Short mmCIF file of C-alpha atoms and ligand atoms in Angstrom, two decimals:
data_model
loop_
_atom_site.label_atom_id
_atom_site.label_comp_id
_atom_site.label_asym_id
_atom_site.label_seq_id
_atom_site.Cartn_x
_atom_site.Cartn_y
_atom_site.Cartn_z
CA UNK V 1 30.02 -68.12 -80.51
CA UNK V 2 28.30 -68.65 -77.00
CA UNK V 3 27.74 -65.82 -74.92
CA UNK V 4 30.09 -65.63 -71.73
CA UNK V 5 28.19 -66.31 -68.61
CA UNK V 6 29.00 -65.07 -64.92
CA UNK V 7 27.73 -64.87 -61.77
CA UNK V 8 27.84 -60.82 -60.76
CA UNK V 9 27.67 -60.09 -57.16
CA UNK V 10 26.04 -57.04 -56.38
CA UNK V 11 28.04 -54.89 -53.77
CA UNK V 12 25.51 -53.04 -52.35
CA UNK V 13 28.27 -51.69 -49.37
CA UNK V 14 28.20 -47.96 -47.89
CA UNK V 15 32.12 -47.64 -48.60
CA UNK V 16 35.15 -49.01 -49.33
CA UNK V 17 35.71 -50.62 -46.22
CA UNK V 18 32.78 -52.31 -45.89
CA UNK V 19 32.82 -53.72 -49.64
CA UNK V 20 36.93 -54.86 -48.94
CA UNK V 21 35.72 -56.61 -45.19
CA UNK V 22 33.10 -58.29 -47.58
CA UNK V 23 35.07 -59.42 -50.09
CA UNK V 24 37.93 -60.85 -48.41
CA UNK V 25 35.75 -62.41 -46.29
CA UNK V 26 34.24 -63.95 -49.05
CA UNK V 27 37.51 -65.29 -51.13
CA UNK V 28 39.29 -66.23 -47.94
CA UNK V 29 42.37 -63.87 -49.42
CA UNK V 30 44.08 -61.32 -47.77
CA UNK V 31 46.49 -61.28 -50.83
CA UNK V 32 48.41 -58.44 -52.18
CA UNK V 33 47.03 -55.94 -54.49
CA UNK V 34 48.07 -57.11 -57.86
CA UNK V 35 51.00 -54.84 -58.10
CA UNK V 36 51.19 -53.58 -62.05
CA UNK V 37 50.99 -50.68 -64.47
CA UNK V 38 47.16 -51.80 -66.07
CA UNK V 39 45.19 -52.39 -63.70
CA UNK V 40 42.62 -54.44 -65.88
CA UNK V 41 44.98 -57.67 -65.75
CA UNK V 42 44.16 -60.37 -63.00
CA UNK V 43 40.53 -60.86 -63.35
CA UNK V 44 40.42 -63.81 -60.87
CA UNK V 45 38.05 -62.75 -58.51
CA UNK V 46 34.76 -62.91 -58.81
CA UNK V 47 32.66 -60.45 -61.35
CA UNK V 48 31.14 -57.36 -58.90
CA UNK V 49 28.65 -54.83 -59.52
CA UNK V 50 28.56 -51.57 -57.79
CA UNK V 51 26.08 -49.06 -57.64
CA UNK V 52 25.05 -45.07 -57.28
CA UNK V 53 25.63 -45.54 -53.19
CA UNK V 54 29.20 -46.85 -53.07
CA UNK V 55 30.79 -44.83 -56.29
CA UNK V 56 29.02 -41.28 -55.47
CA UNK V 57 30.53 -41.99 -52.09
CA UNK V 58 34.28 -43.35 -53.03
CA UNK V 59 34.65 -42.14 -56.40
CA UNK V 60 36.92 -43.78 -59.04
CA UNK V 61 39.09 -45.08 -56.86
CA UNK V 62 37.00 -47.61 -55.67
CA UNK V 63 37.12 -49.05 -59.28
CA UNK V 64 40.49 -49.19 -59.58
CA UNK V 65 40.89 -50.84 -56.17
CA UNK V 66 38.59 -53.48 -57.11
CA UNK V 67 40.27 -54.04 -60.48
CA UNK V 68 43.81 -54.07 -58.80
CA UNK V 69 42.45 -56.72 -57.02
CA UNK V 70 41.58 -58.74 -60.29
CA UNK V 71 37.43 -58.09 -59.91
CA UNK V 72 35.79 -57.74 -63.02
CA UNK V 73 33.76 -54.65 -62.79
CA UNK V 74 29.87 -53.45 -63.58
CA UNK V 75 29.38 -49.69 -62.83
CA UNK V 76 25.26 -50.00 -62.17
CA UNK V 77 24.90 -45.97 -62.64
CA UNK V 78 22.30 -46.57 -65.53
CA UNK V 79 22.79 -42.82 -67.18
CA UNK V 80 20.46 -40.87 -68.90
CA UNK V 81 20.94 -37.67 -70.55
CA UNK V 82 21.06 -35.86 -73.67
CA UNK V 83 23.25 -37.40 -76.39
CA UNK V 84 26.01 -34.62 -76.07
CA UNK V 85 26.18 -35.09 -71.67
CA UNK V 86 26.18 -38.87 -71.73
CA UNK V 87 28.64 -39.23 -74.43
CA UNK V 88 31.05 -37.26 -72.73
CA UNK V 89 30.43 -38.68 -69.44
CA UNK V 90 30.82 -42.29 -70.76
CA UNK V 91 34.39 -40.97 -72.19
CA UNK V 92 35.56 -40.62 -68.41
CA UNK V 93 33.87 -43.93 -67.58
CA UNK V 94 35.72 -45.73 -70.19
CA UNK V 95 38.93 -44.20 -68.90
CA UNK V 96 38.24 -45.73 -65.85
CA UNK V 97 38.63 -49.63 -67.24
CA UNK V 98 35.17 -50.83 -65.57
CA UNK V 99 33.78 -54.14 -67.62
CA UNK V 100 30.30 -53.01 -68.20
CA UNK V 101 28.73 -50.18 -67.82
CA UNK V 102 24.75 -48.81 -68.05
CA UNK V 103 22.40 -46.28 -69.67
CA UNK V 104 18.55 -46.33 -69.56
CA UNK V 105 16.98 -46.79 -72.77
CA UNK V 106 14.19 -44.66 -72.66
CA UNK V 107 16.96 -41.94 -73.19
CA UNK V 108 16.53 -43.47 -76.95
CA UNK V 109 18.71 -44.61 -79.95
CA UNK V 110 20.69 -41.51 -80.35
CA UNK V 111 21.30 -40.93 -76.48
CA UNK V 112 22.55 -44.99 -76.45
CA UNK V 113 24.69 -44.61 -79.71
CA UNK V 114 26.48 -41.43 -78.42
CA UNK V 115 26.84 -43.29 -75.18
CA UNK V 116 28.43 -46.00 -76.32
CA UNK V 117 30.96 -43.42 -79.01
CA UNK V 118 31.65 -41.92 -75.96
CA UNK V 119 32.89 -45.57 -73.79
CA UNK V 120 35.32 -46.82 -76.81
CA UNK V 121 37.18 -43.53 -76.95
CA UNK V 122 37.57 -43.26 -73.28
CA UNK V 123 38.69 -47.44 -73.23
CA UNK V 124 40.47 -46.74 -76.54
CA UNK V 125 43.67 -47.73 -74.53
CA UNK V 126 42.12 -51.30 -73.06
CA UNK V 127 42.40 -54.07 -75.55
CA UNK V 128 39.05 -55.78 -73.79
CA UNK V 129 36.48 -53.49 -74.57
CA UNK V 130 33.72 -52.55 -71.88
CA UNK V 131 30.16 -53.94 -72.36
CA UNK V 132 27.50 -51.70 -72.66
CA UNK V 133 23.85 -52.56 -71.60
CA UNK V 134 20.40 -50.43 -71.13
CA UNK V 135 18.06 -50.73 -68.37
CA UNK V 136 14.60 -51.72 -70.33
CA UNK V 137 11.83 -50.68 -67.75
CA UNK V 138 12.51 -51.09 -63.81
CA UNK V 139 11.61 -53.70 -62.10
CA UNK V 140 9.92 -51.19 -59.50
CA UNK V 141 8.13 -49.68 -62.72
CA UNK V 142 4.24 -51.75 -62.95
CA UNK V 143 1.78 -51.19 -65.39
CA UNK V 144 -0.05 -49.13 -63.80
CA UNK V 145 2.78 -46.17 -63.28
CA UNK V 146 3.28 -47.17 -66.83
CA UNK V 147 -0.07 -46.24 -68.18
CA UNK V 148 -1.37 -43.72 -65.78
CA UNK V 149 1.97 -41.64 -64.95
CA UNK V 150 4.49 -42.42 -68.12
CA UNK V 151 1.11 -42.54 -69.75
CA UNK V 152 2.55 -44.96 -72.09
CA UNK V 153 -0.62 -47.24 -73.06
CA UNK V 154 1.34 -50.90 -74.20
CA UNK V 155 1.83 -53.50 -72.57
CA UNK V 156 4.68 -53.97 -70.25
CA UNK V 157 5.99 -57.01 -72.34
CA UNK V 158 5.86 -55.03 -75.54
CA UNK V 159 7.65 -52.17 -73.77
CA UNK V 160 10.40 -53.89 -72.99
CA UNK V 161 10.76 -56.03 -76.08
CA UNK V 162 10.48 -52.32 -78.07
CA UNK V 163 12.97 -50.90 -75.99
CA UNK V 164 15.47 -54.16 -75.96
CA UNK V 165 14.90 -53.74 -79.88
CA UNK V 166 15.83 -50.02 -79.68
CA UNK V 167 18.89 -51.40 -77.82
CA UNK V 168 20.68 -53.35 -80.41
CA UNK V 169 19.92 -51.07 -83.24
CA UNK V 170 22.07 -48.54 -81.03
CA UNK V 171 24.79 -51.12 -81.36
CA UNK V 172 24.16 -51.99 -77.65
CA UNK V 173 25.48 -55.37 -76.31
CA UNK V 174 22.10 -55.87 -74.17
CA UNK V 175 19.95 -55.00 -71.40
CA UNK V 176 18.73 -55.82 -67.69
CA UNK V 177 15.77 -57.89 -66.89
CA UNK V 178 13.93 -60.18 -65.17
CA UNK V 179 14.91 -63.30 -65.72
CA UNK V 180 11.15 -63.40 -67.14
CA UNK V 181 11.98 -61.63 -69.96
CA UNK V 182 15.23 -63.29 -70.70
CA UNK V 183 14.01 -65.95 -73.54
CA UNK V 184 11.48 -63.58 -75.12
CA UNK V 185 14.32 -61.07 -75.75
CA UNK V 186 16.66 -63.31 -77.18
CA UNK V 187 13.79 -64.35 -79.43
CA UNK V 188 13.64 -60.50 -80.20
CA UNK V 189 16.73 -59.97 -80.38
CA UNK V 190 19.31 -62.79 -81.18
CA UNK V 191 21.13 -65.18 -78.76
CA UNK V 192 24.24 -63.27 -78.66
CA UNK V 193 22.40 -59.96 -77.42
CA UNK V 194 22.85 -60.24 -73.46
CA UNK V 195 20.39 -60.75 -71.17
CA UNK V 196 21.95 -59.57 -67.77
CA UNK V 197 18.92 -60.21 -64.82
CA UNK V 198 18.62 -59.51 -61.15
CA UNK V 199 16.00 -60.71 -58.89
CA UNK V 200 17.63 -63.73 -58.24
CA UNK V 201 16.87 -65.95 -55.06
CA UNK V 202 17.81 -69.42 -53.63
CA UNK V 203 14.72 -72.28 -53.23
CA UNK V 204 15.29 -71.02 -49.77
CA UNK V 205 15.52 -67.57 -49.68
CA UNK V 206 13.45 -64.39 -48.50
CA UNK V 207 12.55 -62.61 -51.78
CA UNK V 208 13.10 -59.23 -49.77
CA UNK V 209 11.77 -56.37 -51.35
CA UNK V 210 11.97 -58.15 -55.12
CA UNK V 211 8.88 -59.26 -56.22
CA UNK V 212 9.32 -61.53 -59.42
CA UNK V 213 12.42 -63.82 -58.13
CA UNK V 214 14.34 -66.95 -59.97
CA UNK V 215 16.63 -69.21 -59.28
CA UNK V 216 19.88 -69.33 -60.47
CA UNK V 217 18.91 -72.65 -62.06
CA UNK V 218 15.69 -71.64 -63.13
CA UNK V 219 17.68 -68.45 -65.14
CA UNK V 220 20.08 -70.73 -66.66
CA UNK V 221 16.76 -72.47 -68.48
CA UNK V 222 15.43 -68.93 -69.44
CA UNK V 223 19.18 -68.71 -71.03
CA UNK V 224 20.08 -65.61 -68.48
CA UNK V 225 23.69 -64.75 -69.77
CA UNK V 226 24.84 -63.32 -66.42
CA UNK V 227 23.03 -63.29 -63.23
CA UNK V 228 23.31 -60.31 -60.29
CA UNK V 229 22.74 -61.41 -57.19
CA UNK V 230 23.13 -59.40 -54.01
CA UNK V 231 21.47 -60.48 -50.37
CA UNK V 232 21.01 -64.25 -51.74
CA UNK V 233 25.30 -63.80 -51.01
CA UNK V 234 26.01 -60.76 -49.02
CA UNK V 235 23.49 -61.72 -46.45
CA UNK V 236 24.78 -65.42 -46.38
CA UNK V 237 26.40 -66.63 -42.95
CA UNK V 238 28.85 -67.67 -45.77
CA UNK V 239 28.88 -66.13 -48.54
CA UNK V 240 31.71 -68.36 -49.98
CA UNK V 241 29.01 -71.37 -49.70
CA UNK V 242 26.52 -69.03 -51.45
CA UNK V 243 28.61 -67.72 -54.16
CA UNK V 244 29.77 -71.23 -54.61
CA UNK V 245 26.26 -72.35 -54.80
CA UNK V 246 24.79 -69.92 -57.31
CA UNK V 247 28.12 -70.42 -59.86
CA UNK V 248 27.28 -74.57 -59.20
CA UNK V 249 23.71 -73.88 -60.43
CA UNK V 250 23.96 -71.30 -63.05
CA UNK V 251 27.18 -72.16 -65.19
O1 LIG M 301 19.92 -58.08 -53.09
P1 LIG M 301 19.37 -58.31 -54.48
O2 LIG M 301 19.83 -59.64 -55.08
O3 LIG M 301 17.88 -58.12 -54.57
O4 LIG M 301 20.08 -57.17 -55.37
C1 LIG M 301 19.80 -57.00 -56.73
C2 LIG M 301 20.66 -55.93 -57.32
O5 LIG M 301 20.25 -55.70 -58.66
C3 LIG M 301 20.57 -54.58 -56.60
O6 LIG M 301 21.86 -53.96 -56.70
C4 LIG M 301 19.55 -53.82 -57.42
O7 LIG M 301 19.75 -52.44 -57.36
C5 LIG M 301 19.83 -54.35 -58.83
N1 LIG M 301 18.72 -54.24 -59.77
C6 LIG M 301 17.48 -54.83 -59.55
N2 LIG M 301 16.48 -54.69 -60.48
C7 LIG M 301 16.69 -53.98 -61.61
C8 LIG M 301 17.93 -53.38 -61.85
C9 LIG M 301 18.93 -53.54 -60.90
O8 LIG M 301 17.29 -55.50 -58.54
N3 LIG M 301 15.74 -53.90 -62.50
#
């Protein structure tokens, strides 16, 4: 079966009130919260991520807003622990009904299978079970840090391609990368094993502070299962147009 795709938009907001202003702003509706007992139902509003900044600041509750809104959620807090300390924490993430959720993998097999022990039992009550993805190497991570501080001597490529492998023998459902990587993991890794990669840009854009940038078309060749794209829509005069735009040339 195909992988599903999506367009995440990363809500790289201060607080609560600054992600809501955003994303009303963006759908155009000042609707109700959904008003019911599980707050998972309703997912028709577009698929956000949010990060370290905006959940150390708000907490839970700024998941369970956003779901009781009908967002689709991934919590970007890339853990890594020992085994024991992640699986536990990952039991109070799954409690919290979030979509997808992160570890890094150099935290290795064990650390990602206890991880993701830990997510079922806390979404054992959610019939849609949470995805959970490693971070392979980060994208601010070049091979020089590699080699002369991690003082690991491969490649970059075979790094990552190690570590996506490490990934799905932990019973993973995939990892973020560059949009780069995205077809030479697959090939690693299977077609159904998700390839979820930032550093995406318009033709048009400023590439910021990124420095290997796609387009969403261009990631929808490499076969990028779901894109995260922040400034390319949050910055937008309007976003709407942008969001619009990336979901036109992606799915
Ligand atoms: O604004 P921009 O589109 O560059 O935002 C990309 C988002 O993806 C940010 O939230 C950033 O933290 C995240 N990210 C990334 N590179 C990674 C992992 C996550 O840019 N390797």
């Amino acid at each position: 079966m195909a992988n599903q795709r999506d367009v995440i938009i990363a809500c790289d907001f201060k607080c609560a009130d600054e992600t809501i202003q955003f994303l009303d702003k963006l759908t155009r509706i000042r609707d109700e919260v959904v008003s019911c007992d599980d707050f998972r139902i309703g997912a028709a509003r577009p698929y956000v991520k949010i990060g370290m900044e905006l959940f150390y600041a708000e907490g839970p509750d700024m998941i369970k807003l956003l779901k009781k809104r009908g967002h689709k959620v991934f919590l970007d807090l890339k853990l890594h622990d020992i085994p024991n300390t992640v699986k536990k924490a990952m039991q109070v993430i799954g409690g919290y009904g979030v979509d997808m959720v992160n570890v890094h993998a150099a935290g290795g097999i064990e650390m990602m299978k206890a991880a993701k022990e830990g997510l079922m039992l806390g979404a054992a009550r959610y019939a849609d079970k949470p995805k959970l993805i490693a971070v392979t190497q980060l994208t601010s991570t070049d091979e020089k840090t590699l080699h002369n501080e991690l003082l690991i001597d491969r490649p970059m490529n075979e790094v990552v391609r190690q570590y996506a492998l490490n990934t799905k023998a932990a019973g993973l459902d995939g990892v973020v990368c560059s949009a780069y990587e995205a077809a030479e993991i697959h090939e690693a890794c299977g077609t159904d094993f998700l390839t979820i990669t930032p550093g995406i840009r318009f033709a048009d854009n400023s590439t910021d502070d990124q420095k290997r940038v796609m387009t969403p078309a261009q990631a929808k060749l490499e076969g990028s299962d779901y894109i995260v794209v922040g400034r390319s829509i949050t910055a937008a005069e309007r976003p709407i147009d942008a969001y619009t735009r990336c979901r036109e040339e992606f799915l």
